[in-house]
Short mmCIF file of C-alpha atoms in Angstrom, two decimals:
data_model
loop_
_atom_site.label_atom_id
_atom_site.label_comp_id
_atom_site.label_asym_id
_atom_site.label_seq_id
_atom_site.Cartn_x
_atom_site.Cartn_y
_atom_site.Cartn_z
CA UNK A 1 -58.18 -46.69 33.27
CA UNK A 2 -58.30 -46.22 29.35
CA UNK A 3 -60.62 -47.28 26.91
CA UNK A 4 -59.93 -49.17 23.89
CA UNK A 5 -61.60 -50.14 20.41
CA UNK A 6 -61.86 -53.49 18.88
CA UNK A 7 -60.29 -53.82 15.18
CA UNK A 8 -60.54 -57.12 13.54
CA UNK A 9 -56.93 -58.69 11.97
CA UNK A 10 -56.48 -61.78 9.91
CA UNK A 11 -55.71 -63.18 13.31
CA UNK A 12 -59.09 -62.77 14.89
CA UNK A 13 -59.88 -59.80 17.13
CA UNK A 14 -57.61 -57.30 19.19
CA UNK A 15 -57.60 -54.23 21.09
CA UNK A 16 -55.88 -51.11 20.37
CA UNK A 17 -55.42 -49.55 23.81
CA UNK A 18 -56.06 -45.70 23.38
CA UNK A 19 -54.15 -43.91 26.33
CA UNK A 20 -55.06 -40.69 28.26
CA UNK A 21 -51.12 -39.89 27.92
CA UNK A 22 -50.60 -40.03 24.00
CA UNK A 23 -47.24 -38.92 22.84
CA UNK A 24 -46.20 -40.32 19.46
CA UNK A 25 -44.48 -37.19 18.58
CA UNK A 26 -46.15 -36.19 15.28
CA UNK A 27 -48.85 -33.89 14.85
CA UNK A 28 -50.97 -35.42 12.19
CA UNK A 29 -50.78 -38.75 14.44
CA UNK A 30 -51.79 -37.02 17.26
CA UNK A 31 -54.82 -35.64 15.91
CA UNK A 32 -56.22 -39.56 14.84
CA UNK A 33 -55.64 -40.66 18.18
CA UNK A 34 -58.10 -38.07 19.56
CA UNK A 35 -60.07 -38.84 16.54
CA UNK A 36 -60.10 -42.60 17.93
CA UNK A 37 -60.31 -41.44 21.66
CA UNK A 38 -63.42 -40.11 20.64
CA UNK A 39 -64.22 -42.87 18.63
CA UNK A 40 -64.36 -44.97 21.61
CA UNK A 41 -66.32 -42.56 24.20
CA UNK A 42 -69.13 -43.10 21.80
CA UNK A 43 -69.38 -47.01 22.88
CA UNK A 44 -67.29 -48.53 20.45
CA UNK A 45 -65.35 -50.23 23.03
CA UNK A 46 -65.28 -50.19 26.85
CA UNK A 47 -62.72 -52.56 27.70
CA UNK A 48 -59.72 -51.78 29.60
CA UNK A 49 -55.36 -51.91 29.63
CA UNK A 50 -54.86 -50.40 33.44
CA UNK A 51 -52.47 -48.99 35.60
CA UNK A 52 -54.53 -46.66 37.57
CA UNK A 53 -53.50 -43.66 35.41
CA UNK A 54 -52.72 -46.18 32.62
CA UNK A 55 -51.40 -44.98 29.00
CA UNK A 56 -51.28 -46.53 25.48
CA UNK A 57 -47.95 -44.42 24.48
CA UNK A 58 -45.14 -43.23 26.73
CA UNK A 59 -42.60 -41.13 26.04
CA UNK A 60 -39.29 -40.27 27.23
CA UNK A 61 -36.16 -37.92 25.81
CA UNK A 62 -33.35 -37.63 26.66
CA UNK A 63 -29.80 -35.12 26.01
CA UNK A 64 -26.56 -34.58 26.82
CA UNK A 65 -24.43 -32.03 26.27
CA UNK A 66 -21.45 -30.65 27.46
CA UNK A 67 -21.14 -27.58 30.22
CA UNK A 68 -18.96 -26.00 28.02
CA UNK A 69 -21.34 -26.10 25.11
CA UNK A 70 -24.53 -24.22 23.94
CA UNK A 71 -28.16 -25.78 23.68
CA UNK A 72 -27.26 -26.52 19.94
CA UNK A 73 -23.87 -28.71 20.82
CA UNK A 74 -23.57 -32.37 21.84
CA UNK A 75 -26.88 -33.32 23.44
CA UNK A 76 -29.10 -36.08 24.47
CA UNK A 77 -33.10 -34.78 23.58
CA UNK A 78 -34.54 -31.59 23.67
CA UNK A 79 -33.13 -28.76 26.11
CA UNK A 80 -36.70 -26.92 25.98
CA UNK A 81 -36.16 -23.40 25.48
CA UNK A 82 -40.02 -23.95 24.01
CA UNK A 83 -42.87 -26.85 24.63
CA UNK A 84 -41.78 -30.05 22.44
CA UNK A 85 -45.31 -30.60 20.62
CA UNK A 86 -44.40 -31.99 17.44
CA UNK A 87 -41.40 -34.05 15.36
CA UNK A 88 -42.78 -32.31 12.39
CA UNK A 89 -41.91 -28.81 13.59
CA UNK A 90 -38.15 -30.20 13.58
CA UNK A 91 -35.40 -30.40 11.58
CA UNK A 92 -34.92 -34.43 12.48
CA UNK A 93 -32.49 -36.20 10.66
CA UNK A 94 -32.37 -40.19 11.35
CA UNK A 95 -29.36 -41.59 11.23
CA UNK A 96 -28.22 -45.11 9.83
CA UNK A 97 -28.27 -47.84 11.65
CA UNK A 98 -25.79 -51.00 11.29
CA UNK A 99 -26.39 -54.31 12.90
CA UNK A 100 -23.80 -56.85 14.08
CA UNK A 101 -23.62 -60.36 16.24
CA UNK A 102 -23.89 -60.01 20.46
CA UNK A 103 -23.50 -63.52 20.28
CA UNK A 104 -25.66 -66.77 21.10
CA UNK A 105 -27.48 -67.02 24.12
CA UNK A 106 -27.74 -70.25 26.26
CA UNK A 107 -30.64 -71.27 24.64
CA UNK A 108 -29.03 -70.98 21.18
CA UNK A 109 -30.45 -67.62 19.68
CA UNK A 110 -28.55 -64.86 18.60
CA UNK A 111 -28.65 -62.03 19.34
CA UNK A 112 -27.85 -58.76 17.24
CA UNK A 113 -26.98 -55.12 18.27
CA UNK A 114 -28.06 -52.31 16.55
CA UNK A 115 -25.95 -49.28 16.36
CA UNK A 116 -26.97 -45.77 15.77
CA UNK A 117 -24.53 -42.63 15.08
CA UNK A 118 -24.90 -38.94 14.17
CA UNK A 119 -22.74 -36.60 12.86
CA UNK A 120 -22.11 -35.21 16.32
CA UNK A 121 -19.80 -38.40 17.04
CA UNK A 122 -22.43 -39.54 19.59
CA UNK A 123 -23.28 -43.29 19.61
CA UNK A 124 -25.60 -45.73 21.22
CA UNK A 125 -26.15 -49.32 20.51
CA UNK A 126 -29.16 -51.53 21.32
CA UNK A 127 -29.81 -55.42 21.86
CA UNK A 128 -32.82 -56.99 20.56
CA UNK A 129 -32.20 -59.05 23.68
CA UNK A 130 -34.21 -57.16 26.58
CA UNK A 131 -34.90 -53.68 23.98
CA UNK A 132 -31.34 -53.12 25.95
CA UNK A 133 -29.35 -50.03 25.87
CA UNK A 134 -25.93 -51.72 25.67
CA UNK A 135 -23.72 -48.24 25.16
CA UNK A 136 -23.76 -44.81 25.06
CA UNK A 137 -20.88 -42.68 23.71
CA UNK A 138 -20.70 -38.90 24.81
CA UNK A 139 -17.66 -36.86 23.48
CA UNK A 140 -16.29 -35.30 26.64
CA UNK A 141 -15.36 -31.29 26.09
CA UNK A 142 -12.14 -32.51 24.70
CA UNK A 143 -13.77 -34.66 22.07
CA UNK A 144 -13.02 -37.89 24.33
CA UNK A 145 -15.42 -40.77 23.98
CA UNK A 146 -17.02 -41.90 26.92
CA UNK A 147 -19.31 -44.34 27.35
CA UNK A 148 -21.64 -43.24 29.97
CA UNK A 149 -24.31 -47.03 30.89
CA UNK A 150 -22.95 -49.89 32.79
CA UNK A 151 -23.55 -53.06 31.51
CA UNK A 152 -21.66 -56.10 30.07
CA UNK A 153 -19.33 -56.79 26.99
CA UNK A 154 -21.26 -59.77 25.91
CA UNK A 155 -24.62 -61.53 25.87
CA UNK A 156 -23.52 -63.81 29.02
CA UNK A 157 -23.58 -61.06 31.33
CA UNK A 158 -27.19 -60.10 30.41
CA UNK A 159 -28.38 -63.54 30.97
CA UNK A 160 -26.38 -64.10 33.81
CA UNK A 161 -27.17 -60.48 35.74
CA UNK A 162 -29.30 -59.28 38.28
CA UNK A 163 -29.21 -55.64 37.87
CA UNK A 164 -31.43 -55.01 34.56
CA UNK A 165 -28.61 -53.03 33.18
CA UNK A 166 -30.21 -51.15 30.25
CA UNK A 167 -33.24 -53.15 29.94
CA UNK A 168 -37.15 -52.63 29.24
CA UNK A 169 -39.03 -54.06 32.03
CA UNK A 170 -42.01 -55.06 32.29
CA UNK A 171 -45.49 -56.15 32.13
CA UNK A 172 -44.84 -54.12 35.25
CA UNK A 173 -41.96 -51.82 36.20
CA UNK A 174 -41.49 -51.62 40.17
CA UNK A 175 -42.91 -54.36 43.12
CA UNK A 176 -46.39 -55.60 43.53
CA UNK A 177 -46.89 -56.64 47.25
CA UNK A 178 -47.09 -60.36 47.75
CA UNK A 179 -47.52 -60.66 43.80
CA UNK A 180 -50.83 -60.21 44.04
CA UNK A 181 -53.09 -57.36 42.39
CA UNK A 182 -56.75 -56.79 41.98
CA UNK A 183 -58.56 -56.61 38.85
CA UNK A 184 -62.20 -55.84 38.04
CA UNK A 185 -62.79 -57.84 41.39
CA UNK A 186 -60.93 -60.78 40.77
CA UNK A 187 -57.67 -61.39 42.82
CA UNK A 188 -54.69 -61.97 40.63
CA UNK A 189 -51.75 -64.30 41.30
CA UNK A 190 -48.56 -63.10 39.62
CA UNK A 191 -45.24 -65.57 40.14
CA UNK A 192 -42.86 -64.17 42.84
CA UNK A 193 -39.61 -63.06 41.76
CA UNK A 194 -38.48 -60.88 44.56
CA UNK A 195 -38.70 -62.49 48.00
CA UNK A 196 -42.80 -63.01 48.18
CA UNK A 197 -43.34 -60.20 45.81
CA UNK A 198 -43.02 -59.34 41.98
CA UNK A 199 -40.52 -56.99 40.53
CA UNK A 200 -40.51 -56.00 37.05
CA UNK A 201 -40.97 -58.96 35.07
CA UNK A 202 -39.26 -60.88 32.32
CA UNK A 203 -39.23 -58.51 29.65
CA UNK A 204 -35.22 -57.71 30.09
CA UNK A 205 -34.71 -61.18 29.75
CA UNK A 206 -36.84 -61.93 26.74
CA UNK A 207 -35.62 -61.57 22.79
CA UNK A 208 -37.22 -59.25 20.73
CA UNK A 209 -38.41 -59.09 16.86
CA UNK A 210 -36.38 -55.91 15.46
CA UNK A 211 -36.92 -54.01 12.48
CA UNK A 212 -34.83 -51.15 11.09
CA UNK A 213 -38.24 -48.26 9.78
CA UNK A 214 -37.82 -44.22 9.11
CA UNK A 215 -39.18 -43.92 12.66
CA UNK A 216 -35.63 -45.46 14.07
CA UNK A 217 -34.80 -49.09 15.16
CA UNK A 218 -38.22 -51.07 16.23
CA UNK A 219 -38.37 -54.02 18.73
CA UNK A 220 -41.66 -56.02 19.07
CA UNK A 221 -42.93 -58.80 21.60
CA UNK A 222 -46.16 -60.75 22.58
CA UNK A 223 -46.45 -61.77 25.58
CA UNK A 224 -49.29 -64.62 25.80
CA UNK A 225 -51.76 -64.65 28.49
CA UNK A 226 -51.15 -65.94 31.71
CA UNK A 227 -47.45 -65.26 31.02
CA UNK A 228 -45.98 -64.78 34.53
CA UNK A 229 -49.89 -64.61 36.06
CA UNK A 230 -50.97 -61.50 34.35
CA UNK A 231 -54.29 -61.65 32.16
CA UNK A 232 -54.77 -61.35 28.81
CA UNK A 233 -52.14 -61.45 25.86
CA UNK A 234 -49.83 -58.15 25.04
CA UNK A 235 -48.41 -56.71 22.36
CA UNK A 236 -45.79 -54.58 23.24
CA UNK A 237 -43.66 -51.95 21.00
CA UNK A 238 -40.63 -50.08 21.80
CA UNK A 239 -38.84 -47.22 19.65
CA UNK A 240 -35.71 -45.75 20.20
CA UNK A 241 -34.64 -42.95 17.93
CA UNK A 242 -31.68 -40.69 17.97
CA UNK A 243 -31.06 -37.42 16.05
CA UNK A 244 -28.33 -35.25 15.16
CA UNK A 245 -29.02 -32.82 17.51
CA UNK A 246 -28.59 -35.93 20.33
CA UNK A 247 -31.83 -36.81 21.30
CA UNK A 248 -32.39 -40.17 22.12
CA UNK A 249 -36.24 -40.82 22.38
CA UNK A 250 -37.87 -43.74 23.69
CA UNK A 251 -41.52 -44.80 23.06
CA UNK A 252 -43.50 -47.61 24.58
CA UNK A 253 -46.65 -48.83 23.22
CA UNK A 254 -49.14 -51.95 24.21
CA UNK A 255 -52.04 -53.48 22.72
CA UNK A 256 -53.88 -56.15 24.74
CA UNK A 257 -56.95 -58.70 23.94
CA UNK A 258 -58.16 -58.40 27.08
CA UNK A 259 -58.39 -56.01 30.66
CA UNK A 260 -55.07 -56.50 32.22
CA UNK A 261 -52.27 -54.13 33.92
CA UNK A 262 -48.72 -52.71 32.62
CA UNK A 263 -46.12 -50.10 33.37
CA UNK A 264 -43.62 -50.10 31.11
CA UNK A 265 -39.73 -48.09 31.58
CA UNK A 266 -36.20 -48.35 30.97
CA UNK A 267 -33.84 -49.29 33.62
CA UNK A 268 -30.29 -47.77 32.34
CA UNK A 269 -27.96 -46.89 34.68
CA UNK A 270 -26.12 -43.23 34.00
CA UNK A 271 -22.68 -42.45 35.14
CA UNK A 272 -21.87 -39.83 32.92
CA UNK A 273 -17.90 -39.81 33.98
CA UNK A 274 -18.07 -43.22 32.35
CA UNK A 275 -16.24 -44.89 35.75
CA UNK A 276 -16.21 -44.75 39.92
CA UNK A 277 -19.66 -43.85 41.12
CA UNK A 278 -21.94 -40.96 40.73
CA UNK A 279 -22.21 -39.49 44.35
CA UNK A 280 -20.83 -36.62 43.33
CA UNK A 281 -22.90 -36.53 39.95
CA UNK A 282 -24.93 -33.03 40.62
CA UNK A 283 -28.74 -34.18 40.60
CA UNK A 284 -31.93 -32.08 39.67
CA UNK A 285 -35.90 -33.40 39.80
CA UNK A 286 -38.70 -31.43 38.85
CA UNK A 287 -40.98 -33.05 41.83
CA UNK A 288 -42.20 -31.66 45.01
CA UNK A 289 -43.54 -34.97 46.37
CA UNK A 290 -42.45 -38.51 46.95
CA UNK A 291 -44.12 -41.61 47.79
CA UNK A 292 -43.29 -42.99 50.97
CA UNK A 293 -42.20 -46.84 51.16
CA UNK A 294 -41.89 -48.76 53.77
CA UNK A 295 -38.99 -51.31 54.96
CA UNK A 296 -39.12 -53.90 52.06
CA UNK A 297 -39.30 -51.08 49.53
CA UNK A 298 -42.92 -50.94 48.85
CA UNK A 299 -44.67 -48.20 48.45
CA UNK A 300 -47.22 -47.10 51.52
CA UNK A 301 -49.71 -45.20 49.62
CA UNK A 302 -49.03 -41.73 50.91
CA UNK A 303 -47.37 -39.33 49.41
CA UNK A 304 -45.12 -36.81 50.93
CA UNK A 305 -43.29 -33.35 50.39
CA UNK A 306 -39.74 -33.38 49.10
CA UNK A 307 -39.57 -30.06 50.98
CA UNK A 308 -37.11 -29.86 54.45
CA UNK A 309 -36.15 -33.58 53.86
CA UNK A 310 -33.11 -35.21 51.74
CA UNK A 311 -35.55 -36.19 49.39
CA UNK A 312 -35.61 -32.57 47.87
CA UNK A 313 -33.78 -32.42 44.46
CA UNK A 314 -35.97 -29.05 42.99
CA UNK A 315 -32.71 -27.12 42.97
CA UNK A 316 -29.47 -28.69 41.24
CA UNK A 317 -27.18 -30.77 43.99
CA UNK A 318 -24.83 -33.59 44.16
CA UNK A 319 -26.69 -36.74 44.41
CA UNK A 320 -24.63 -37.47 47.73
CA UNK A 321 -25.07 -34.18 49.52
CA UNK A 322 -28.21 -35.12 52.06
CA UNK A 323 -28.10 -38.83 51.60
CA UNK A 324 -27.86 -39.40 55.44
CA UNK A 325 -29.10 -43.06 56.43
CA UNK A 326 -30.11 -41.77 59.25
CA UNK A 327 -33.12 -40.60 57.67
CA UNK A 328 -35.58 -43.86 57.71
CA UNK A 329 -36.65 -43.45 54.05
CA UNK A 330 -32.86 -43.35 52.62
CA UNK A 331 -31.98 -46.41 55.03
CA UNK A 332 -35.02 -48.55 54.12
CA UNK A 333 -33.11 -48.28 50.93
CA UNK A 334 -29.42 -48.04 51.44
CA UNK A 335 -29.81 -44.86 49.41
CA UNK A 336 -32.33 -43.42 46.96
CA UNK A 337 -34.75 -45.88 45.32
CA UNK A 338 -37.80 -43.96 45.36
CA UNK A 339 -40.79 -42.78 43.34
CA UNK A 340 -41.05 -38.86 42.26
CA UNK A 341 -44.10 -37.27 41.44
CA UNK A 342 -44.16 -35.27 38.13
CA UNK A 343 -46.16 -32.58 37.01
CA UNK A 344 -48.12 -33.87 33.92
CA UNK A 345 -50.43 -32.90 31.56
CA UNK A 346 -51.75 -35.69 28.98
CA UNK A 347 -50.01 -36.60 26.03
CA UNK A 348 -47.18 -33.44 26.88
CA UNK A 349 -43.38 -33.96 27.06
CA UNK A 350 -42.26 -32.34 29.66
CA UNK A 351 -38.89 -31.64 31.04
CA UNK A 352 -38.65 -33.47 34.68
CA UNK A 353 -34.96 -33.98 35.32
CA UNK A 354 -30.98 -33.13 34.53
CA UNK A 355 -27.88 -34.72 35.93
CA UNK A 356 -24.06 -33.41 35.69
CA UNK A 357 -21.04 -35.43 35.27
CA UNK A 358 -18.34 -33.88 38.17
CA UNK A 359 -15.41 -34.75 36.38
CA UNK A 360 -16.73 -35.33 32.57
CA UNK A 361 -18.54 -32.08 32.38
CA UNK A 362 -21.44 -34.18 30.10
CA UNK A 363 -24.85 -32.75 31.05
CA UNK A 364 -28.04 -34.92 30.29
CA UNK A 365 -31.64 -33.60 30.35
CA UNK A 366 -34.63 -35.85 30.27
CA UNK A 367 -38.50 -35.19 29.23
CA UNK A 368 -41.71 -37.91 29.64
CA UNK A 369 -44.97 -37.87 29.04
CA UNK A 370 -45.28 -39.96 32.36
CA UNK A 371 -46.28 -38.47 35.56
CA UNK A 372 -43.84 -39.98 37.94
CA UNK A 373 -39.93 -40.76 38.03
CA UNK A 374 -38.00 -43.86 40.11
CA UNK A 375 -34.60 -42.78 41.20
CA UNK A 376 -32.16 -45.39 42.33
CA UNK A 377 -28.49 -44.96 43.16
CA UNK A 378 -27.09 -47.94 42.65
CA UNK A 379 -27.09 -48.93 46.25
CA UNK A 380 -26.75 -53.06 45.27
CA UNK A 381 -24.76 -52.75 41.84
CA UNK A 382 -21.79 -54.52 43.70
CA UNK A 383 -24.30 -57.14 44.52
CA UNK A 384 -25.02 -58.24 40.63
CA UNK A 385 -25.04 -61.70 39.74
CA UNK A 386 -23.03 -61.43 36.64
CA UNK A 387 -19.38 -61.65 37.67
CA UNK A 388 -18.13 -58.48 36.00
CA UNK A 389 -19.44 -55.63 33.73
CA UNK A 390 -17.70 -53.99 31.20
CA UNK A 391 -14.18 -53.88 30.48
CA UNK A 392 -13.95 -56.96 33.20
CA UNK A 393 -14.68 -54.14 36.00
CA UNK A 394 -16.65 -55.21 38.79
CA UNK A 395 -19.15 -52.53 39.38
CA UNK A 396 -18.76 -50.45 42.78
CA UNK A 397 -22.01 -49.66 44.82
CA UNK A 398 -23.72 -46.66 43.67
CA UNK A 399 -21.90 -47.43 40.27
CA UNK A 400 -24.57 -45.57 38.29
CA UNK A 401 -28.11 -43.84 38.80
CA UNK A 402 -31.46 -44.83 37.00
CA UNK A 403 -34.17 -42.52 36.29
CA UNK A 404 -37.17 -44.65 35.47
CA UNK A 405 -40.15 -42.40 34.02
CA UNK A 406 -43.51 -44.67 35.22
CA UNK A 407 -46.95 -44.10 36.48
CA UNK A 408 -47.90 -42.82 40.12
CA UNK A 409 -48.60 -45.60 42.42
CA UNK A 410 -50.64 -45.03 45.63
#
């Protein structure tokens, strides 16, 4: 639970959630949250935007780089030789970014993608539709191109699929049992999307406002109250941001009129060869605990050491190496799709994972300010209801991996 103060707009009253987790990146920022942390604790404002460990700011980073390569070559966010405190302690340099067409969807809105470049020849490209990642290129060690996110060629696919291939989901990331959550003592009736439970939400299928600011490429969306069953109307920010020294960050922030819940992440799926599957993708997590689930994928409330089981990823392995079905976690799950606990201190970047392309030799490390990771493997990818992804391929199972930075649940 965080607390929040009131400010007054021309448009009446709303809440600017203040979260225990604060990352915006710069120092001077940082230091007038705590200011209006404090603010608050004094009684100017009591009300609530929850997720048991909820936050106002996430923040994820991300970086590739080759094997070949030192810290300082083709990467994808910070390789932490030191703590990442501060944007202001670094040389940053944002890039330009260009805009073009992604076409019309059914219901007759365009949609535009933003592309962002830097002078390393690395190159991502975002949707307004969903705050989707759409592509990101990686030179390979022998300057190769390679575009290392599934998804689809064209706005159709993103309407039309099932997988949320590069999307921000939300109001709530992961499945509430029976769609159905309790709030300051009321019992809350969210709309079943996933046999009788809710999964993720609309947000990847929902159109953005974008705006092009010195902080990177900015997508914004209000989600009225009652949208979906969840209280109280939301405001909801993402950044994305990449440097020349490959960082791609990602920051989430929410404001809400009223106590409600949210757990916002980003659903890409990696396959840093660019093609097949990732099996043989070598696999590190920073996480000596788990959360158990049970046979529909829902989490059981206990958690439980990575250690002696398949579920232990502390030292660097191929994604593939222990996934035996025969262990009842893995085959509740026809593979990995399971939360990670993090270690996490408040408002800190911290590194929590890296991943190795077998064949590309592209090597991406990845930082959040969130305490806990979901790592899926693909396992129904073939499944999607689009009829192909890109380059007319349909995608194989374990096609690509997602690591989705959230909070904890118990």
């Amino acid at each position: 639970e965080i607390e929040y103060r009131q400010d007054q707009t021309d448009a009446g009253h709303h809440r600017r959630v203040v979260g225990l987790t604060d990352e915006i990146g710069i120092g001077e920022i940082i230091d007038q949250d705590n200011q209006l942390a404090d603010h608050c604790r004094h009684g100017h404002g009591t009300h609530s935007l929850r997720h048991g460990h909820g936050s106002k700011n996430s923040f994820a980073c991300l970086r590739l780089f080759h094997k070949t390569t030192s810290f300082a070559g083709l990467v994808w966010g910070p390789r932490w030789h030191a703590p990442y405190l501060s944007l202001s302690m670094l040389p940053l340099q944002v890039r330009s970014i260009t805009s073009r067409s992604f076409g019309t969807t059914t219901s007759g809105n365009p949609v535009t993608c933003y592309d962002m470049t830097n002078e390393n020849g690395m190159a991502v490209s975002m949707l307004d539709y969903g705050c989707t990642i759409q592509r990101i290129m990686v030179p390979d060690p022998n300057g190769t191109p390679i575009d290392v996110v599934l998804g689809y060629d064209s706005i159709a696919g993103y309407e039309q699929g099932s997988c949320y291939f590069g999307a921000v989901v939300g109001r709530y990331a992961n499945r509430i049992r029976d769609a159905r959550f309790s709030l300051n003592g009321q019992s809350i009736q969210l709309e079943p999307n996933n046999g009788p439970n809710h999964l993720h939400g609309v947000f990847s299928k929902t159109l953005f406002s974008a705006s092009v600011t010195d902080e990177g490429l900015s997508l914004r969306h209000f989600s009225a109250s009652d949208e979906e069953g969840y209280p109280g109307g939301l405001l909801v920010t993402v950044r994305y941001l990449l440097t020349d020294d490959n960082r791609l960050m990602m920051e989430y922030e929410a404001e809400t009129d009223a106590d409600t819940v949210i757990n916002l992440t980003n659903h890409t799926y990696l396959n840093l060869n660019g093609k097949g599957n990732i099996l043989n993708h070598s696999l590190r997590i920073f996480s000596d605990q788990f959360a158990e689930c049970d046979a529909g994928t829902l989490p059981t409330g206990n958690l439980l050491p990575v250690a002696g089981t398949p579920m232990d990823f502390r030292k660097l392995r191929t994604v593939s190496e222990f996934m035996d079905l025969s262990f009842e976690q893995l085959r509740f799950c026809s593979g990995y799709d399971h939360h990670f606990v993090l270690e996490s201190e408040p408002g800190v970047l911290k590194p929590f994972a890296e991943v190795i392309g077998d064949r590309s030799g592209i090597r991406m490390t990845a930082a959040t300010t969130q305490p806990g990771v979901q790592l899926y493997t693909g396992n129904f990818v073939q499944d999607d209801t689009a009829p192909f992804g890109k380059g007319g391929r349909k995608y194989e199972k374990h096609a690509g991996l997602c690591l989705e930075t959230q909070l904890t649940e118990r």
